[in-house]
Amino acid sequence: MKDFTEGIQCDYLDTMDMVWERPPTLLDTPMHYCPGCSHSVVHRLLLEVIQELDIQDKTIGVAPVGCSVFAYNYMDIDMQQAAHGRATAVATGIKRVLPDRIVFTYQGDGDLAAIGTAETIHTVNRGENIVIIFINNGIYGMTGGQMAPTTLEGSVTSTTSEGRNISLHGFPIKIADMIALLPGAYYVTRQSVTSAKAVRKTKKALQKAFTNQIENKGGVSFVEVVSNCPSGWKMTPLASNEWIDETIIKYYPLGDIKVPEKG
Amino acid sequence: MKRLMKGNEALAEAAIRAGIKGYFGYPITPQSELLEYMSVHLKNRGGVFIQAESELAAINMVYGAAGCGVRVMTSTSSPGFSLMQEGISYIACAELPCLLVNVVRGGPGLGTIQPSQGDYFQAVKGGGHGDYKMIVLAPNSVQEMADHVYLGADLADIYRIPVTILADGALGQMMEPIEFPEYDIEKHTIDHSAWATRGRINGKRHVITSLYMKPEEMEEINKGLQKKYRDIEEKEIRFESIQTKDADIIIVAFGLVSRIAHKTIELAREEGIKVGLFRPITLFPFPSRQLQALSKKTDLILTVEMNSGQMLEDVKLAVNGQTPVAFYGRMGGVIPQPEEILKVLKEKQNQLSLRKKV
Ligand SMILES: Cc1ncc(C[n+]2csc(CCOP(=O)(O)OP(=O)(O)O)c2C)c(N)n1
């Protein structure tokens, strides 16, 4: 790790203890994400979980096409970059030939719930023993803020200049609820990272998801994170988080959607 | 011992014997027997079989599994091959070894389930986006369907490149006696641990990607690919030359049509017309130099294909105007007959001698 205190004149630093460190699974590379973007928070949580479960050397991640296409620049694990929408098919190929490895996909809403809907549904339906991390930011971040399948009614995007009109553009899709209906889904939850409390809950969900895979419970563990996109939404990071807490979670309520039956 | 087998089944059995450990496919006529055979036998013999939800999913499962350094394949027919093109482009750029089979049917569109060679351009020129190539093998018998599986799997591993076996509906469906060669999988296994994603090794991670944001970097990747393709052109050309030594006319044909043209040669020679056959076995790399050398000694080259003249372009490039090149093709799933080709051959010969007199 770089010594970030280098050059800083401050007597206190010498006497300070390190209380919060970068997990070694997280590479020391400046992130390309916009300031305040949820992607970077979820990256960190994911890598903390990989570190804590001690699966760094047996994990293979799949990065999608979308803002997180460069996820592999930050994650000190083996990774494959998939074509737009095909992350879960790629993950299926990996997991089936290397069943003892831990495999996850990390996908945006355009990737997972528009162009890749078929792969998403069928991967879950086959009950692949993988983790799917779903960043639902309600917009196409990477291509400059077009409507996503998850964009809320009335939201202005670069392709819905008068706001999403249901009669023209259809309804915002609740893909987590859809896949929860499939027997191949083992654990489905929807979380956010808008507050410290929410962050802790998301981390718990990720821990649970990866533990399910490690314990070979069978079936997909699906963690949706209702996320912000300050640049795409043209809001400050704070305002975007408030927007999630006050508005978005009314349509996408947080909490577990499907939990494994005890026994 | 020889046994009677369908082309599609010979491909499948050979694939299992060649150490294919993952098969991902989607049903489509006329290749479904391959998928069905794999569904029964691959799992029982230590491999993974998935009937994917689409060819899009299938090719991306291939990507993922190939990225783990495991021998994997998919098979399809024309419309399914079209769906796979984006994935193939990614595979080519990420330099993943894998075996693809296209049992071509008549197109365009949904077309027909009858045999065709209409996907030559798509396979040989790179049907997906960007500057890439696959090695393309064109068998003309059930025996070669099997042989090319071993060859293709090896070449894919050696060059880290997708290899396509370009067959057609007739080769897939017909039965012929075949023998599976001895093949020691272990001897042919290449260690991919230097790049494959199987979990970090000694603290070092591997990334499989085809994304390079800086144009200079992307150009370097392209240069690397082109260098590999030149190397393949240098080393991996395969072709067959039949009765070309004394030939005044040479038929150029690949796959099924080369079998038919073989019969045409016999018929022609019975009538005293000296005809030979040049058959490219690798469509990429195309045996251009070999064809060019032959063309110098002949009066006429007749390219015959089951399409509107796709390989014809490569033939013309090879011959480079030194010898007249004529073309005869049937489309939409129609198979040309030997007599039909002979008739065309005579017509073209007459036209040529008339022109010479003028
Ligand atoms: C086949 C294909 N179509 C379109 C694109 C262009 N594209 C890149 S990212 C993207 C949208 C990604 O949005 P999302 O999945 O929501 O992720 P985000 O960027 O918001 O994180 C699109 C349409 C592409 N790369 N490939």
XYZ file of C-alpha atoms in Angstrom, chain A:
263
model
C 0.000 0.000 0.000
C 1.202 3.478 -0.812
C 2.078 5.594 2.187
C -0.559 8.262 1.734
C 0.856 10.271 4.628
C 4.096 10.837 2.776
C 4.905 14.489 2.486
C 2.198 15.504 4.890
C 3.498 17.496 7.829
C 1.448 16.423 10.784
C 2.733 15.413 14.164
C -0.370 13.457 15.015
C 0.054 10.946 12.201
C 2.998 9.230 13.867
C 0.966 8.494 16.912
C -2.184 7.396 15.111
C -3.309 3.784 14.804
C -4.595 2.325 11.579
C -8.231 1.470 12.254
C -9.567 0.995 8.750
C -7.553 -0.562 5.986
C -7.933 -1.423 2.379
C -8.533 -5.174 2.197
C -5.585 -6.802 0.402
C -8.036 -8.214 -2.140
C -8.712 -4.643 -3.281
C -5.934 -3.506 -5.585
C -4.315 -0.166 -4.887
C -5.500 1.409 -8.128
C -7.379 4.691 -8.439
C -10.950 3.874 -9.412
C -12.520 5.281 -12.540
C -15.934 5.571 -10.900
C -17.490 8.990 -10.438
C -17.275 10.428 -6.923
C -20.020 9.041 -4.712
C -20.930 6.158 -7.034
C -22.257 3.006 -5.351
C -20.106 0.758 -7.565
C -16.968 1.543 -5.578
C -18.675 0.850 -2.247
C -20.012 -2.487 -3.431
C -16.586 -3.395 -4.868
C -15.051 -2.856 -1.478
C -17.714 -4.865 0.339
C -17.385 -7.705 -2.119
C -13.617 -7.806 -1.707
C -13.856 -7.614 2.077
C -16.130 -10.639 2.001
C -13.766 -12.522 -0.313
C -10.940 -11.677 2.068
C -12.811 -12.662 5.199
C -14.033 -15.947 3.744
C -10.482 -16.663 2.618
C -11.489 -17.522 -0.944
C -9.226 -15.127 -2.836
C -7.302 -17.903 -4.569
C -10.320 -19.920 -5.584
C -12.622 -17.148 -6.725
C -13.250 -16.282 -10.364
C -15.271 -13.150 -11.012
C -17.081 -12.111 -14.168
C -17.129 -8.416 -15.052
C -19.929 -7.245 -17.354
C -20.206 -4.552 -19.969
C -21.260 -1.385 -18.185
C -19.558 0.998 -15.789
C -18.134 -1.990 -13.910
C -16.481 -3.403 -17.026
C -13.137 -2.514 -15.410
C -13.950 -4.276 -12.134
C -10.942 -6.515 -12.766
C -8.649 -3.518 -12.430
C -9.528 -3.312 -8.761
C -10.002 -6.905 -7.718
C -6.993 -9.027 -6.918
C -8.628 -12.233 -8.088
C -8.899 -14.084 -11.394
C -11.496 -12.459 -13.591
C -13.127 -12.714 -16.978
C -14.755 -9.851 -18.826
C -18.001 -10.913 -20.508
C -19.924 -9.611 -23.512
C -22.853 -7.304 -22.754
C -25.547 -9.327 -21.005
C -23.751 -12.668 -21.096
C -22.043 -12.610 -17.717
C -24.139 -15.396 -16.236
C -23.573 -17.622 -19.275
C -19.829 -17.049 -18.905
C -20.104 -17.796 -15.186
C -22.027 -20.977 -15.977
C -19.234 -22.131 -18.268
C -16.643 -21.452 -15.559
C -18.556 -23.012 -12.676
C -19.464 -26.146 -14.617
C -15.899 -26.972 -15.606
C -14.453 -25.876 -12.236
C -17.194 -26.753 -9.748
C -14.978 -26.313 -6.689
C -14.185 -22.671 -7.499
C -16.239 -19.754 -6.256
C -17.808 -17.867 -9.130
C -19.699 -14.586 -9.179
C -21.008 -12.116 -11.703
C -21.253 -8.391 -11.118
C -23.784 -6.734 -13.423
C -25.691 -3.542 -14.053
C -29.398 -3.338 -14.809
C -28.975 -2.920 -18.549
C -26.684 -5.911 -18.605
C -28.723 -8.173 -16.360
C -32.306 -7.067 -16.948
C -32.381 -5.936 -20.594
C -29.875 -7.433 -23.022
C -29.079 -10.359 -20.715
C -32.547 -11.172 -19.390
C -32.650 -14.591 -21.018
C -29.256 -15.564 -19.614
C -30.211 -14.252 -16.178
C -33.452 -16.189 -16.010
C -32.037 -19.411 -17.403
C -28.924 -19.338 -15.258
C -31.146 -19.001 -12.213
C -33.516 -21.607 -13.562
C -30.690 -24.106 -13.927
C -29.897 -23.394 -10.301
C -26.245 -22.672 -11.018
C -24.350 -22.516 -7.741
C -23.041 -18.981 -8.265
C -23.469 -15.499 -6.789
C -25.020 -12.755 -8.897
C -24.437 -9.190 -7.740
C -26.881 -6.840 -9.382
C -26.237 -3.109 -9.357
C -29.600 -1.501 -9.987
C -28.892 2.159 -10.630
C -31.908 2.721 -12.863
C -29.873 4.021 -15.772
C -27.265 3.138 -18.368
C -24.278 4.739 -16.712
C -21.537 3.813 -19.093
C -23.182 4.920 -22.322
C -24.170 8.283 -20.901
C -27.451 8.016 -19.062
C -30.042 6.355 -21.262
C -33.181 4.695 -19.919
C -32.639 1.336 -18.243
C -35.257 -1.383 -17.855
C -35.354 -0.393 -14.177
C -35.771 3.372 -14.702
C -38.731 4.652 -12.665
C -41.821 6.129 -14.281
C -41.379 9.822 -14.985
C -37.589 9.773 -14.745
C -35.812 11.912 -17.287
C -32.930 10.190 -19.068
C -31.139 10.937 -22.322
C -33.635 8.713 -24.166
C -36.711 9.707 -22.148
C -36.482 13.471 -22.323
C -40.052 13.878 -21.090
C -39.676 11.238 -18.428
C -40.281 7.519 -18.682
C -43.755 7.077 -20.083
C -45.190 3.676 -19.209
C -47.385 3.519 -22.300
C -44.353 4.105 -24.506
C -41.508 2.491 -22.586
C -43.123 -0.140 -20.443
C -42.855 -0.643 -16.716
C -39.706 -0.591 -14.616
C -38.832 -4.243 -14.278
C -38.536 -5.986 -10.912
C -36.218 -8.720 -12.010
C -35.274 -9.851 -8.493
C -38.910 -10.579 -7.725
C -39.246 -12.406 -11.026
C -36.328 -14.715 -10.457
C -37.276 -15.304 -6.831
C -40.184 -17.288 -8.229
C -37.819 -19.770 -9.818
C -36.903 -22.859 -7.831
C -33.293 -22.403 -8.931
C -33.011 -19.201 -6.877
C -31.754 -20.068 -3.397
C -31.390 -16.639 -1.881
C -32.648 -13.335 -3.273
C -32.256 -10.051 -1.471
C -32.424 -6.346 -2.267
C -30.196 -3.931 -0.361
C -28.681 -0.481 -0.750
C -25.521 1.339 0.284
C -26.956 4.762 1.085
C -26.013 4.782 4.779
C -23.581 3.077 7.111
C -26.367 0.818 8.293
C -27.349 -0.080 4.748
C -23.732 -0.775 3.884
C -23.457 -3.207 6.788
C -26.616 -4.986 5.664
C -25.341 -5.308 2.114
C -22.128 -6.778 3.406
C -24.094 -9.313 5.439
C -26.080 -10.215 2.345
C -22.891 -10.741 0.366
C -21.443 -12.871 3.158
C -24.561 -14.987 3.133
C -24.521 -15.304 -0.663
C -20.910 -16.457 -0.845
C -21.338 -18.752 2.140
C -24.265 -20.390 0.355
C -22.011 -21.093 -2.586
C -19.135 -22.348 -0.450
C -21.501 -24.648 1.397
C -22.862 -25.844 -1.922
C -26.453 -25.110 -1.037
C -27.360 -25.353 -4.690
C -28.986 -22.525 -6.552
C -28.223 -18.931 -7.294
C -27.648 -16.404 -4.535
C -28.750 -13.054 -5.898
C -27.879 -9.770 -4.228
C -29.462 -6.692 -5.737
C -28.063 -3.373 -4.603
C -30.274 -0.382 -5.316
C -27.558 2.031 -6.338
C -27.074 5.621 -7.310
C -25.615 7.207 -10.400
C -24.876 10.816 -9.456
C -23.557 11.672 -12.926
C -26.327 9.961 -14.837
C -29.028 11.290 -12.562
C -27.404 14.732 -12.523
C -27.521 14.894 -8.742
C -24.954 15.288 -6.005
C -23.998 12.015 -4.328
C -25.924 13.054 -1.219
C -29.023 14.029 -3.151
C -28.870 10.795 -5.114
C -28.771 8.748 -1.930
C -31.695 10.713 -0.542
C -33.573 10.054 -3.757
C -33.030 6.333 -3.257
C -34.151 6.418 0.362
C -37.168 8.598 -0.253
C -38.389 7.526 -3.641
C -36.767 4.538 -5.267
C -37.176 2.085 -2.438
C -40.918 2.648 -2.547
C -40.872 0.848 -5.890
C -37.929 -1.390 -5.071
C -38.409 -2.144 -1.367
C -35.335 -3.315 0.496
C -35.034 -6.616 2.299
C -34.912 -10.324 1.625
C -37.155 -11.494 -1.188
C -36.391 -15.169 -0.874
C -34.590 -16.828 1.986
C -33.754 -20.483 2.223
C -36.159 -22.492 4.325
C -34.692 -23.595 7.602
C -34.050 -27.233 8.037
